[in-house]
């Protein structure tokens, strides 16, 4: 086998070998340059997601053609080689079902397009920005700067959330007020706070829902809307404003209280002040 | 303005300081109620613009808001079929700080009065706009409005149906600003409600009215569309919540 390989190499004309090598190097350089160019142009015209996929497709096909042409120039029987490669490919495919499954899932995802590059997605406890969409997996950069690789198969099988799919988002604020408070007054004040926050959208309108008689508070749900870009900013601004206005208006935000009740027959529990100076 | 010199500008709640150093032009802006003290705060965070010239021209020009403005009328405008109205709206102005010989370098644009955001569209698509609740008037007032731009708006109802206009979006980036004696004016926006369908056509009329004195161009429109922008900016879906047909 070794001898035949050496024989084959010695038979190759050095000029042809040089030509093939130049063709290979130049071809690879041009392919990657073309890939970058296509990515830039397609991203500008359509989206970064489509740009990335198109450029990858062009690069893979071009590299395959270059390698086939390179081998053909050297005198390899390409059709036989491709046949062998096909058989080997099937064998490898059976052996690596997970990878094949990921590739097929990737193709489905490309067709379905449930997210694009730079979208924020949340899957199985990992929330982050999509930084790469590949044949086998997608890559996320989480907000604490971790690199998370998620296999495409998992994306097909598991429900996931695309947080930034739509241009506007609702901010849900759960607020508890003391039982003594006037709910109408609290509701009016909350709506006024939303109106005064410039980045909080007037439409869809903010809404206050009386959610529950809680264990230590009247629980309200306060829904406001913002653009997806301003979500964190508006949430912080609203929380700050609610605390500030409630303090200003004397509206109590209670924390859990425990009242120890010993029954109607028994006497109240005695309270003894131990150190008067402490009060 | 030479090195070591500074400028102060106040527009409603907006306070802007510009100073020249040897190599930079620095800008600081803040919002507060008018004060006697015109000195910049000691802990001001200056925005620096590189400028090698010894002398720099500085200008404070009126500017249009950075987003379209949705007018939500307190009293809806009733326009019978086949008629039209012209009204005037006071748009809170922005201040553009500019430097350079041609005043072509912008250091920033700032609002004099803050308007709140609203969403023009649905949950899936739309655009961010400002919302204002204007008091409209049908003759331009002669008082001076230093922090506002008078925006003439004409709505023609070419259909046979009566219209009740409760909301209207103004594409302020398509409007130029003119100086007219005491006030700033924008050029007229013409909304034409279609004859055969419920489509709305929008045109930006470049000519300024002749019976209100001399108009001098201060700021060209940011977008240069002069003709109808129906197909570019408006679609029937958006108009459904903008114009409501009465007599139901």
Short mmCIF file of C-alpha atoms in Angstrom, two decimals:
data_model
loop_
_atom_site.label_atom_id
_atom_site.label_comp_id
_atom_site.label_asym_id
_atom_site.label_seq_id
_atom_site.Cartn_x
_atom_site.Cartn_y
_atom_site.Cartn_z
CA UNK A 1 0.00 0.00 0.00
CA UNK A 2 2.82 2.34 1.00
CA UNK A 3 4.71 1.50 -2.16
CA UNK A 4 1.73 2.22 -4.41
CA UNK A 5 1.16 5.55 -2.66
CA UNK A 6 4.81 6.51 -3.17
CA UNK A 7 4.59 5.30 -6.74
CA UNK A 8 1.58 7.48 -7.28
CA UNK A 9 3.36 10.54 -5.84
CA UNK A 10 6.46 9.96 -7.97
CA UNK A 11 4.30 9.66 -11.06
CA UNK A 12 2.74 13.11 -10.58
CA UNK A 13 4.23 15.83 -12.69
CA UNK A 14 5.69 18.50 -10.33
CA UNK A 15 4.22 21.26 -12.52
CA UNK A 16 0.74 19.73 -12.19
CA UNK A 17 1.27 19.33 -8.44
CA UNK A 18 2.27 22.99 -8.16
CA UNK A 19 -0.72 24.05 -10.26
CA UNK A 20 -3.07 21.98 -8.10
CA UNK A 21 -1.56 23.36 -4.91
CA UNK A 22 -1.90 26.96 -6.15
CA UNK A 23 -5.48 26.21 -7.24
CA UNK A 24 -6.22 24.79 -3.78
CA UNK A 25 -4.72 27.71 -1.84
CA UNK A 26 -6.17 30.42 -4.09
CA UNK A 27 -9.52 28.62 -4.19
CA UNK A 28 -9.72 28.45 -0.40
CA UNK A 29 -8.77 32.12 -0.05
CA UNK A 30 -11.34 33.17 -2.66
CA UNK A 31 -14.01 30.95 -1.06
CA UNK A 32 -13.61 32.55 2.36
CA UNK A 33 -13.45 36.03 0.84
CA UNK A 34 -16.60 35.26 -1.15
CA UNK A 35 -18.25 33.92 2.00
CA UNK A 36 -17.49 37.13 3.89
CA UNK A 37 -18.70 39.26 0.96
CA UNK A 38 -21.96 37.30 0.63
CA UNK A 39 -22.51 37.44 4.40
CA UNK A 40 -22.08 41.22 4.38
CA UNK A 41 -24.31 41.83 1.35
CA UNK A 42 -27.07 39.39 2.29
CA UNK A 43 -27.09 40.58 5.92
CA UNK A 44 -27.49 44.16 4.70
CA UNK A 45 -30.34 43.22 2.38
CA UNK A 46 -32.14 40.59 4.48
CA UNK A 47 -30.94 39.74 7.99
CA UNK A 48 -27.70 38.65 9.72
CA UNK A 49 -29.25 35.20 10.18
CA UNK A 50 -29.86 34.70 6.43
CA UNK A 51 -26.43 36.22 5.69
CA UNK A 52 -24.65 33.74 7.95
CA UNK A 53 -26.51 30.73 6.57
CA UNK A 54 -26.04 31.74 2.92
CA UNK A 55 -22.33 32.39 3.38
CA UNK A 56 -21.85 29.03 5.17
CA UNK A 57 -23.73 27.22 2.38
CA UNK A 58 -21.58 28.91 -0.29
CA UNK A 59 -18.38 28.13 1.63
CA UNK A 60 -19.26 24.41 2.14
CA UNK A 61 -20.25 23.88 -1.50
CA UNK A 62 -17.24 25.80 -2.84
CA UNK A 63 -14.81 23.90 -0.60
CA UNK A 64 -16.28 20.58 -1.72
CA UNK A 65 -15.92 21.58 -5.40
CA UNK A 66 -12.36 22.84 -4.86
CA UNK A 67 -11.28 19.64 -3.14
CA UNK A 68 -12.89 17.50 -5.87
CA UNK A 69 -11.18 19.58 -8.59
CA UNK A 70 -7.86 19.40 -6.71
CA UNK A 71 -8.02 15.64 -6.48
CA UNK A 72 -9.09 15.36 -10.13
CA UNK A 73 -6.11 17.51 -11.19
CA UNK A 74 -3.80 15.17 -9.31
CA UNK A 75 -5.26 12.25 -11.23
CA UNK A 76 -7.51 10.68 -8.64
CA UNK A 77 -10.57 8.85 -9.92
CA UNK A 78 -13.08 11.22 -8.34
CA UNK A 79 -16.24 9.26 -9.20
CA UNK A 80 -14.85 6.17 -7.47
CA UNK A 81 -13.70 8.34 -4.59
CA UNK A 82 -17.15 9.92 -4.28
CA UNK A 83 -18.76 6.48 -4.33
CA UNK A 84 -16.45 5.33 -1.58
CA UNK A 85 -17.12 8.56 0.31
CA UNK A 86 -20.85 7.95 -0.02
CA UNK A 87 -20.55 4.46 1.42
CA UNK A 88 -18.29 5.70 4.18
CA UNK A 89 -20.72 8.57 4.78
CA UNK A 90 -23.64 6.20 5.24
CA UNK A 91 -21.60 4.09 7.61
CA UNK A 92 -20.56 7.16 9.59
CA UNK A 93 -24.15 8.38 9.51
CA UNK A 94 -25.41 5.19 11.10
CA UNK A 95 -22.63 5.36 13.64
CA UNK A 96 -23.33 8.98 14.53
CA UNK A 97 -27.08 9.23 14.63
CA UNK A 98 -27.05 12.13 17.11
CA UNK A 99 -25.01 14.29 14.77
CA UNK A 100 -27.25 13.44 11.83
CA UNK A 101 -30.29 14.18 13.98
CA UNK A 102 -28.75 17.54 14.90
CA UNK A 103 -28.06 18.35 11.26
CA UNK A 104 -31.62 17.47 10.22
CA UNK A 105 -33.00 19.44 13.19
CA UNK A 106 -30.78 22.32 12.08
CA UNK A 107 -32.32 22.20 8.61
CA UNK A 108 -35.82 22.26 10.13
CA UNK A 109 -34.82 25.23 12.27
CA UNK A 110 -33.46 27.04 9.23
CA UNK A 111 -36.82 26.52 7.52
CA UNK A 112 -38.90 27.41 10.54
CA UNK A 113 -36.73 30.36 11.68
CA UNK A 114 -37.99 30.57 15.26
CA UNK A 115 -35.13 32.94 16.09
CA UNK A 116 -32.40 34.92 14.39
CA UNK A 117 -28.92 36.07 15.27
CA UNK A 118 -28.91 38.54 18.18
CA UNK A 119 -32.32 37.37 19.44
CA UNK A 120 -32.55 36.61 23.14
CA UNK A 121 -33.72 33.05 23.75
CA UNK A 122 -34.37 31.08 26.89
CA UNK A 123 -34.01 27.30 26.91
CA UNK A 124 -33.75 24.94 29.86
CA UNK A 125 -32.60 27.64 32.27
CA UNK A 126 -30.16 29.24 29.86
CA UNK A 127 -31.05 32.72 28.67
CA UNK A 128 -28.79 34.57 26.30
CA UNK A 129 -28.13 36.22 22.98
CA UNK A 130 -27.88 33.94 19.93
CA UNK A 131 -24.36 34.52 18.61
CA UNK A 132 -24.11 31.66 16.12
CA UNK A 133 -26.45 29.32 14.26
CA UNK A 134 -24.67 26.26 12.90
CA UNK A 135 -25.57 22.93 11.38
CA UNK A 136 -25.16 21.01 14.64
CA UNK A 137 -25.94 23.56 17.31
CA UNK A 138 -26.63 27.15 18.21
CA UNK A 139 -24.39 29.14 20.51
CA UNK A 140 -25.62 31.54 23.18
CA UNK A 141 -23.82 34.21 25.13
CA UNK A 142 -25.58 34.41 28.47
CA UNK A 143 -25.87 37.70 30.35
CA UNK A 144 -23.23 36.60 32.87
CA UNK A 145 -20.97 36.04 29.84
CA UNK A 146 -21.02 32.26 29.61
CA UNK A 147 -20.80 30.46 26.28
CA UNK A 148 -23.58 27.91 25.96
CA UNK A 149 -23.82 25.40 23.12
CA UNK A 150 -27.30 24.03 22.53
CA UNK A 151 -27.68 21.07 20.13
CA UNK A 152 -30.26 21.64 17.40
CA UNK A 153 -32.03 18.40 18.33
CA UNK A 154 -32.83 19.85 21.75
CA UNK A 155 -34.34 22.94 20.15
CA UNK A 156 -36.70 20.75 18.12
CA UNK A 157 -37.69 18.57 21.09
CA UNK A 158 -37.90 21.15 23.87
CA UNK A 159 -40.11 24.22 24.17
CA UNK A 160 -38.03 27.38 24.25
CA UNK A 161 -38.82 31.08 24.47
CA UNK A 162 -37.71 33.75 22.07
CA UNK A 163 -37.86 36.78 24.33
CA UNK A 164 -37.23 39.37 21.63
CA UNK A 165 -39.36 38.05 18.79
CA UNK A 166 -41.91 40.86 19.03
CA UNK A 167 -41.04 44.55 19.18
CA UNK A 168 -42.83 45.32 22.44
CA UNK A 169 -42.88 43.50 25.79
CA UNK A 170 -45.02 43.57 28.89
CA UNK A 171 -43.47 44.16 32.29
CA UNK A 172 -45.34 42.36 35.07
CA UNK A 173 -44.94 43.99 38.46
CA UNK A 174 -46.36 42.23 41.51
CA UNK A 175 -47.15 44.75 44.22
CA UNK A 176 -48.52 44.18 47.70
CA UNK A 177 -50.18 46.91 49.77
CA UNK A 178 -51.47 46.81 53.32
CA UNK A 179 -55.08 45.77 53.96
CA UNK A 180 -55.89 49.26 55.24
CA UNK A 181 -55.12 50.91 51.88
CA UNK A 182 -57.73 52.25 49.46
CA UNK A 183 -57.38 50.09 46.34
CA UNK A 184 -58.93 52.76 44.08
CA UNK A 185 -56.35 55.29 45.24
CA UNK A 186 -53.49 52.82 44.78
CA UNK A 187 -54.73 51.89 41.31
CA UNK A 188 -54.99 55.55 40.25
CA UNK A 189 -51.51 56.27 41.62
CA UNK A 190 -49.97 53.33 39.76
CA UNK A 191 -51.52 54.43 36.47
CA UNK A 192 -50.23 57.95 37.10
CA UNK A 193 -46.72 56.58 37.71
CA UNK A 194 -46.89 54.75 34.37
CA UNK A 195 -48.08 57.90 32.61
CA UNK A 196 -45.19 59.91 34.04
CA UNK A 197 -42.53 57.45 32.88
CA UNK A 198 -41.76 58.60 29.30
CA UNK A 199 -40.43 55.24 28.09
CA UNK A 200 -43.49 53.37 29.36
CA UNK A 201 -45.86 53.01 26.39
CA UNK A 202 -49.25 54.75 26.54
CA UNK A 203 -50.54 52.10 24.17
CA UNK A 204 -50.95 49.18 24.91
CA UNK A 205 -52.42 50.77 28.00
CA UNK A 206 -51.03 50.01 31.47
CA UNK A 207 -53.34 47.88 33.58
CA UNK A 208 -53.78 47.12 37.30
CA UNK A 209 -55.36 43.82 38.31
CA UNK A 210 -56.41 43.07 41.89
CA UNK A 211 -54.89 39.62 42.07
CA UNK A 212 -55.36 38.19 45.53
CA UNK A 213 -56.07 38.64 49.23
CA UNK A 214 -52.56 37.64 50.25
CA UNK A 215 -51.37 36.35 53.60
CA UNK A 216 -50.10 39.77 54.63
CA UNK A 217 -51.05 42.09 51.77
CA UNK A 218 -53.54 42.90 49.08
CA UNK A 219 -51.75 41.64 45.98
CA UNK A 220 -51.95 43.68 42.80
CA UNK A 221 -50.55 42.93 39.36
CA UNK A 222 -49.39 46.00 37.50
CA UNK A 223 -48.86 45.49 33.76
CA UNK A 224 -46.98 48.06 31.72
CA UNK A 225 -45.54 47.86 28.20
CA UNK A 226 -42.25 49.00 26.74
CA UNK A 227 -40.18 48.38 23.65
CA UNK A 228 -37.97 45.30 23.96
CA UNK A 229 -34.90 47.54 24.03
CA UNK A 230 -36.19 49.57 26.99
CA UNK A 231 -37.52 46.62 29.01
CA UNK A 232 -34.90 46.63 31.78
CA UNK A 233 -34.75 50.43 31.90
CA UNK A 234 -38.52 50.78 32.26
CA UNK A 235 -38.74 47.99 34.83
CA UNK A 236 -36.12 49.67 37.02
CA UNK A 237 -37.67 53.09 36.56
CA UNK A 238 -41.12 51.79 37.50
CA UNK A 239 -39.88 49.96 40.60
CA UNK A 240 -38.00 53.06 41.77
CA UNK A 241 -40.98 55.32 41.08
CA UNK A 242 -43.46 53.00 42.85
CA UNK A 243 -41.36 52.85 46.02
CA UNK A 244 -40.78 56.60 45.97
CA UNK A 245 -44.44 57.52 45.34
CA UNK A 246 -45.80 54.99 47.84
CA UNK A 247 -43.45 56.37 50.49
CA UNK A 248 -44.51 59.91 49.58
CA UNK A 249 -48.23 59.08 49.71
CA UNK A 250 -47.87 57.02 52.90
CA UNK A 251 -49.01 53.80 51.21
CA UNK A 252 -47.66 50.86 53.15
CA UNK A 253 -45.86 48.04 51.35
CA UNK A 254 -46.16 45.30 53.96
CA UNK A 255 -43.83 42.43 54.61
CA UNK A 256 -45.08 39.10 55.99
CA UNK A 257 -46.50 39.44 59.55
CA UNK A 258 -47.17 36.65 61.99
CA UNK A 259 -49.92 37.14 64.58
CA UNK A 260 -49.80 34.57 67.34
CA UNK A 261 -53.39 33.79 68.39
CA UNK A 262 -54.00 31.62 71.36
CA UNK A 263 -57.76 31.20 70.97
CA UNK A 264 -60.83 33.13 72.23
CA UNK A 265 -60.94 31.44 75.64
CA UNK A 266 -57.35 31.94 76.59
CA UNK A 267 -56.00 35.23 77.79
CA UNK A 268 -53.78 37.35 75.52
CA UNK A 269 -50.11 36.54 75.74
CA UNK A 270 -48.41 38.82 78.23
CA UNK A 271 -45.90 41.34 76.91
CA UNK A 272 -43.20 42.56 79.23
CA UNK A 273 -40.86 45.44 78.36
CA UNK A 274 -37.47 44.34 79.55
CA UNK A 275 -35.39 47.45 78.83
CA UNK A 276 -37.21 50.76 78.54
CA UNK A 277 -34.06 52.62 77.42
CA UNK A 278 -33.91 50.51 74.30
CA UNK A 279 -37.17 52.09 73.12
CA UNK B 1 -15.94 80.77 20.53
CA UNK B 2 -12.28 80.66 21.59
CA UNK B 3 -10.50 78.34 24.02
CA UNK B 4 -11.66 79.08 27.54
CA UNK B 5 -14.98 80.57 26.42
CA UNK B 6 -18.40 79.02 26.99
CA UNK B 7 -22.08 79.31 26.08
CA UNK B 8 -25.23 78.62 28.02
CA UNK B 9 -28.64 77.89 26.49
CA UNK B 10 -31.98 77.35 28.20
CA UNK B 11 -35.17 76.05 26.58
CA UNK B 12 -38.03 75.30 28.98
CA UNK B 13 -36.55 72.66 31.35
CA UNK B 14 -33.51 72.02 29.13
CA UNK B 15 -30.18 73.59 30.14
CA UNK B 16 -27.16 73.23 27.84
CA UNK B 17 -23.58 74.36 28.34
CA UNK B 18 -20.95 74.43 25.60
CA UNK B 19 -17.30 75.28 26.27
CA UNK B 20 -14.19 75.43 24.11
CA UNK B 21 -10.88 74.02 25.25
CA UNK B 22 -7.64 74.04 23.28
CA UNK B 23 -8.50 70.87 21.36
CA UNK B 24 -12.14 70.08 22.05
CA UNK B 25 -15.64 71.50 22.16
CA UNK B 26 -17.39 70.15 25.26
CA UNK B 27 -21.13 69.86 25.83
CA UNK B 28 -23.16 69.17 28.93
CA UNK B 29 -26.96 69.08 29.17
CA UNK B 30 -29.40 68.57 31.99
CA UNK B 31 -33.07 69.07 32.81
CA UNK B 32 -34.28 71.16 35.70
CA UNK B 33 -36.66 74.01 36.36
CA UNK B 34 -35.26 77.43 35.35
CA UNK B 35 -32.65 78.72 37.77
CA UNK B 36 -30.80 81.97 38.20
CA UNK B 37 -27.43 80.25 38.32
CA UNK B 38 -26.17 79.68 34.80
CA UNK B 39 -22.87 78.03 35.78
CA UNK B 40 -22.44 74.35 34.87
CA UNK B 41 -22.50 71.88 37.79
CA UNK B 42 -19.06 71.15 39.21
CA UNK B 43 -19.53 67.41 38.62
CA UNK B 44 -20.80 67.83 35.05
CA UNK B 45 -19.98 64.94 32.71
CA UNK B 46 -18.90 66.76 29.54
CA UNK B 47 -19.34 65.19 26.12
CA UNK B 48 -16.22 66.03 24.12
CA UNK B 49 -16.00 66.71 20.41
CA UNK B 50 -12.54 66.98 18.87
CA UNK B 51 -12.01 70.37 17.18
CA UNK B 52 -8.53 71.62 16.35
CA UNK B 53 -9.54 75.10 15.17
CA UNK B 54 -8.81 78.00 17.50
CA UNK B 55 -12.22 79.55 16.89
CA UNK B 56 -15.43 77.56 16.54
CA UNK B 57 -18.90 78.80 15.62
CA UNK B 58 -21.61 77.42 17.90
CA UNK B 59 -25.34 77.53 17.16
CA UNK B 60 -28.49 76.40 18.92
CA UNK B 61 -31.09 75.62 16.26
CA UNK B 62 -34.65 74.34 16.60
CA UNK B 63 -35.05 70.71 15.57
CA UNK B 64 -37.84 68.24 15.03
CA UNK B 65 -38.35 65.37 17.51
CA UNK B 66 -36.45 62.17 16.75
CA UNK B 67 -39.64 60.11 16.32
CA UNK B 68 -43.01 60.69 14.62
CA UNK B 69 -45.64 62.27 16.84
CA UNK B 70 -49.10 60.84 17.36
CA UNK B 71 -51.70 63.49 18.10
CA UNK B 72 -54.49 62.16 20.28
CA UNK B 73 -57.25 64.73 20.22
CA UNK B 74 -59.08 65.54 23.43
CA UNK B 75 -61.97 66.62 21.27
CA UNK B 76 -62.20 64.49 18.10
CA UNK B 77 -62.31 66.36 14.81
CA UNK B 78 -65.50 65.84 12.84
CA UNK B 79 -65.00 66.19 9.07
CA UNK B 80 -68.12 65.70 6.91
CA UNK B 81 -67.73 63.86 3.60
CA UNK B 82 -66.50 66.07 0.75
CA UNK B 83 -65.07 68.75 3.06
CA UNK B 84 -61.80 69.47 4.81
CA UNK B 85 -60.23 71.38 7.65
CA UNK B 86 -56.94 73.10 8.35
CA UNK B 87 -55.73 73.35 11.92
CA UNK B 88 -52.54 74.31 13.71
CA UNK B 89 -50.72 72.33 16.36
CA UNK B 90 -47.94 73.47 18.70
CA UNK B 91 -45.19 70.86 18.50
CA UNK B 92 -42.71 70.92 21.41
CA UNK B 93 -39.37 71.75 19.81
CA UNK B 94 -36.01 70.06 20.20
CA UNK B 95 -32.73 71.94 20.34
CA UNK B 96 -29.91 71.01 18.00
CA UNK B 97 -26.42 72.08 19.11
CA UNK B 98 -24.23 72.64 16.07
CA UNK B 99 -20.67 73.70 15.42
CA UNK B 100 -18.53 74.39 12.35
CA UNK B 101 -18.43 77.10 9.72
CA UNK B 102 -21.55 75.75 8.03
CA UNK B 103 -23.07 74.59 11.35
CA UNK B 104 -22.90 71.12 9.85
CA UNK B 105 -21.50 69.18 12.83
CA UNK B 106 -24.18 68.17 15.32
CA UNK B 107 -23.15 67.81 18.95
CA UNK B 108 -26.57 66.46 19.85
CA UNK B 109 -30.30 67.10 19.84
CA UNK B 110 -32.31 67.52 23.01
CA UNK B 111 -35.99 67.88 23.80
CA UNK B 112 -37.33 71.00 25.49
CA UNK B 113 -40.45 69.23 26.72
CA UNK B 114 -40.53 65.49 27.19
CA UNK B 115 -43.27 63.57 25.38
CA UNK B 116 -44.23 60.04 26.37
CA UNK B 117 -43.83 57.04 24.09
CA UNK B 118 -46.66 55.08 22.57
CA UNK B 119 -46.91 52.23 20.10
CA UNK B 120 -48.36 52.68 16.62
CA UNK B 121 -49.24 49.19 15.49
CA UNK B 122 -50.16 45.86 17.00
CA UNK B 123 -48.40 43.31 19.21
CA UNK B 124 -46.46 41.84 16.28
CA UNK B 125 -45.32 44.91 14.38
CA UNK B 126 -45.45 48.66 14.54
CA UNK B 127 -43.28 51.57 15.47
CA UNK B 128 -42.41 53.68 18.43
CA UNK B 129 -43.86 57.19 18.34
CA UNK B 130 -44.37 60.07 20.75
CA UNK B 131 -47.88 60.82 21.93
CA UNK B 132 -49.14 64.33 22.46
CA UNK B 133 -52.59 65.50 23.49
CA UNK B 134 -52.79 68.79 21.64
CA UNK B 135 -55.17 71.66 21.85
CA UNK B 136 -55.65 72.53 18.18
CA UNK B 137 -56.55 75.96 16.89
CA UNK B 138 -57.91 76.94 13.53
CA UNK B 139 -56.10 80.26 13.07
CA UNK B 140 -52.38 80.61 13.88
CA UNK B 141 -52.05 82.59 17.08
CA UNK B 142 -49.98 85.76 17.08
CA UNK B 143 -48.43 85.14 20.53
CA UNK B 144 -44.81 84.07 20.76
CA UNK B 145 -44.14 80.38 21.47
CA UNK B 146 -40.37 80.13 21.95
CA UNK B 147 -40.28 76.39 22.72
CA UNK B 148 -42.78 75.27 20.10
CA UNK B 149 -43.12 74.93 16.34
CA UNK B 150 -46.43 75.80 14.70
CA UNK B 151 -47.39 72.81 12.54
CA UNK B 152 -50.18 73.40 9.98
CA UNK B 153 -52.19 70.28 9.21
CA UNK B 154 -54.85 69.93 6.55
CA UNK B 155 -57.23 66.98 6.34
CA UNK B 156 -59.36 66.58 3.22
CA UNK B 157 -62.18 64.09 3.32
CA UNK B 158 -62.74 63.12 -0.31
CA UNK B 159 -65.06 60.24 0.58
CA UNK B 160 -68.82 60.34 0.99
CA UNK B 161 -68.55 59.22 4.58
CA UNK B 162 -68.19 61.51 7.58
CA UNK B 163 -64.93 61.17 9.49
CA UNK B 164 -64.22 61.47 13.15
CA UNK B 165 -60.49 61.87 13.60
CA UNK B 166 -59.37 60.83 17.05
CA UNK B 167 -55.68 60.20 16.35
CA UNK B 168 -53.26 61.37 13.70
CA UNK B 169 -49.61 60.62 13.22
CA UNK B 170 -47.37 63.42 12.02
CA UNK B 171 -44.14 62.43 10.25
CA UNK B 172 -42.11 65.28 11.69
CA UNK B 173 -38.90 64.10 10.02
CA UNK B 174 -40.49 65.11 6.71
CA UNK B 175 -41.10 68.67 7.85
CA UNK B 176 -38.74 71.64 7.55
CA UNK B 177 -38.54 74.42 10.11
CA UNK B 178 -38.99 78.07 9.12
CA UNK B 179 -38.55 81.24 11.12
CA UNK B 180 -41.45 83.66 10.89
CA UNK B 181 -41.04 86.87 12.91
CA UNK B 182 -41.94 85.62 16.41
CA UNK B 183 -42.41 81.89 15.87
CA UNK B 184 -41.01 78.80 14.24
CA UNK B 185 -43.24 77.14 11.66
CA UNK B 186 -43.21 73.79 9.90
CA UNK B 187 -44.45 73.29 6.37
CA UNK B 188 -47.98 71.96 5.89
CA UNK B 189 -48.92 68.29 5.95
CA UNK B 190 -51.90 67.34 3.81
CA UNK B 191 -53.88 64.19 4.62
CA UNK B 192 -56.29 63.10 1.89
CA UNK B 193 -58.83 60.50 2.84
CA UNK B 194 -59.57 58.48 -0.28
CA UNK B 195 -62.67 58.57 -2.44
CA UNK B 196 -63.18 54.96 -3.29
CA UNK B 197 -61.36 53.23 -0.48
CA UNK B 198 -60.41 53.94 3.10
CA UNK B 199 -56.81 54.69 2.16
CA UNK B 200 -55.09 57.83 3.31
CA UNK B 201 -52.63 59.75 1.20
CA UNK B 202 -50.09 62.04 2.83
CA UNK B 203 -48.36 64.95 1.13
CA UNK B 204 -45.87 67.47 2.44
CA UNK B 205 -46.57 70.89 0.97
CA UNK B 206 -43.38 72.87 0.59
CA UNK B 207 -44.91 76.32 0.02
CA UNK B 208 -45.41 78.40 3.12
CA UNK B 209 -48.56 80.55 3.52
CA UNK B 210 -48.28 84.00 1.97
CA UNK B 211 -50.45 85.96 4.37
CA UNK B 212 -48.33 85.46 7.50
CA UNK B 213 -45.24 87.46 6.56
CA UNK B 214 -41.77 86.31 5.60
CA UNK B 215 -40.56 82.75 6.23
CA UNK B 216 -36.86 81.91 6.41
CA UNK B 217 -35.71 78.30 6.24
CA UNK B 218 -33.92 77.33 9.47
CA UNK B 219 -33.67 73.53 9.22
CA UNK B 220 -34.28 71.34 6.20
CA UNK B 221 -36.43 68.26 6.71
CA UNK B 222 -34.43 65.19 7.77
CA UNK B 223 -36.24 63.07 5.20
CA UNK B 224 -36.62 64.55 1.74
CA UNK B 225 -39.94 62.98 0.65
CA UNK B 226 -42.01 65.65 -1.00
CA UNK B 227 -44.62 63.62 -2.79
CA UNK B 228 -47.18 61.19 -1.52
CA UNK B 229 -45.78 58.68 0.97
CA UNK B 230 -48.84 56.47 1.10
CA UNK B 231 -47.08 53.32 0.02
CA UNK B 232 -43.96 53.99 2.04
CA UNK B 233 -45.24 54.88 5.46
CA UNK B 234 -48.92 54.19 5.77
CA UNK B 235 -50.95 51.08 5.28
CA UNK B 236 -54.66 50.50 5.74
CA UNK B 237 -54.12 48.50 8.95
CA UNK B 238 -52.51 51.45 10.66
CA UNK B 239 -55.28 53.73 9.57
CA UNK B 240 -58.02 51.60 11.08
CA UNK B 241 -57.25 52.84 14.53
CA UNK B 242 -56.35 56.33 13.36
CA UNK B 243 -59.59 57.26 11.69
CA UNK B 244 -62.93 56.12 13.01
CA UNK B 245 -66.07 56.35 10.95
CA UNK B 246 -69.02 57.81 12.84
CA UNK B 247 -72.77 57.23 12.26
CA UNK B 248 -72.55 53.66 13.55
#
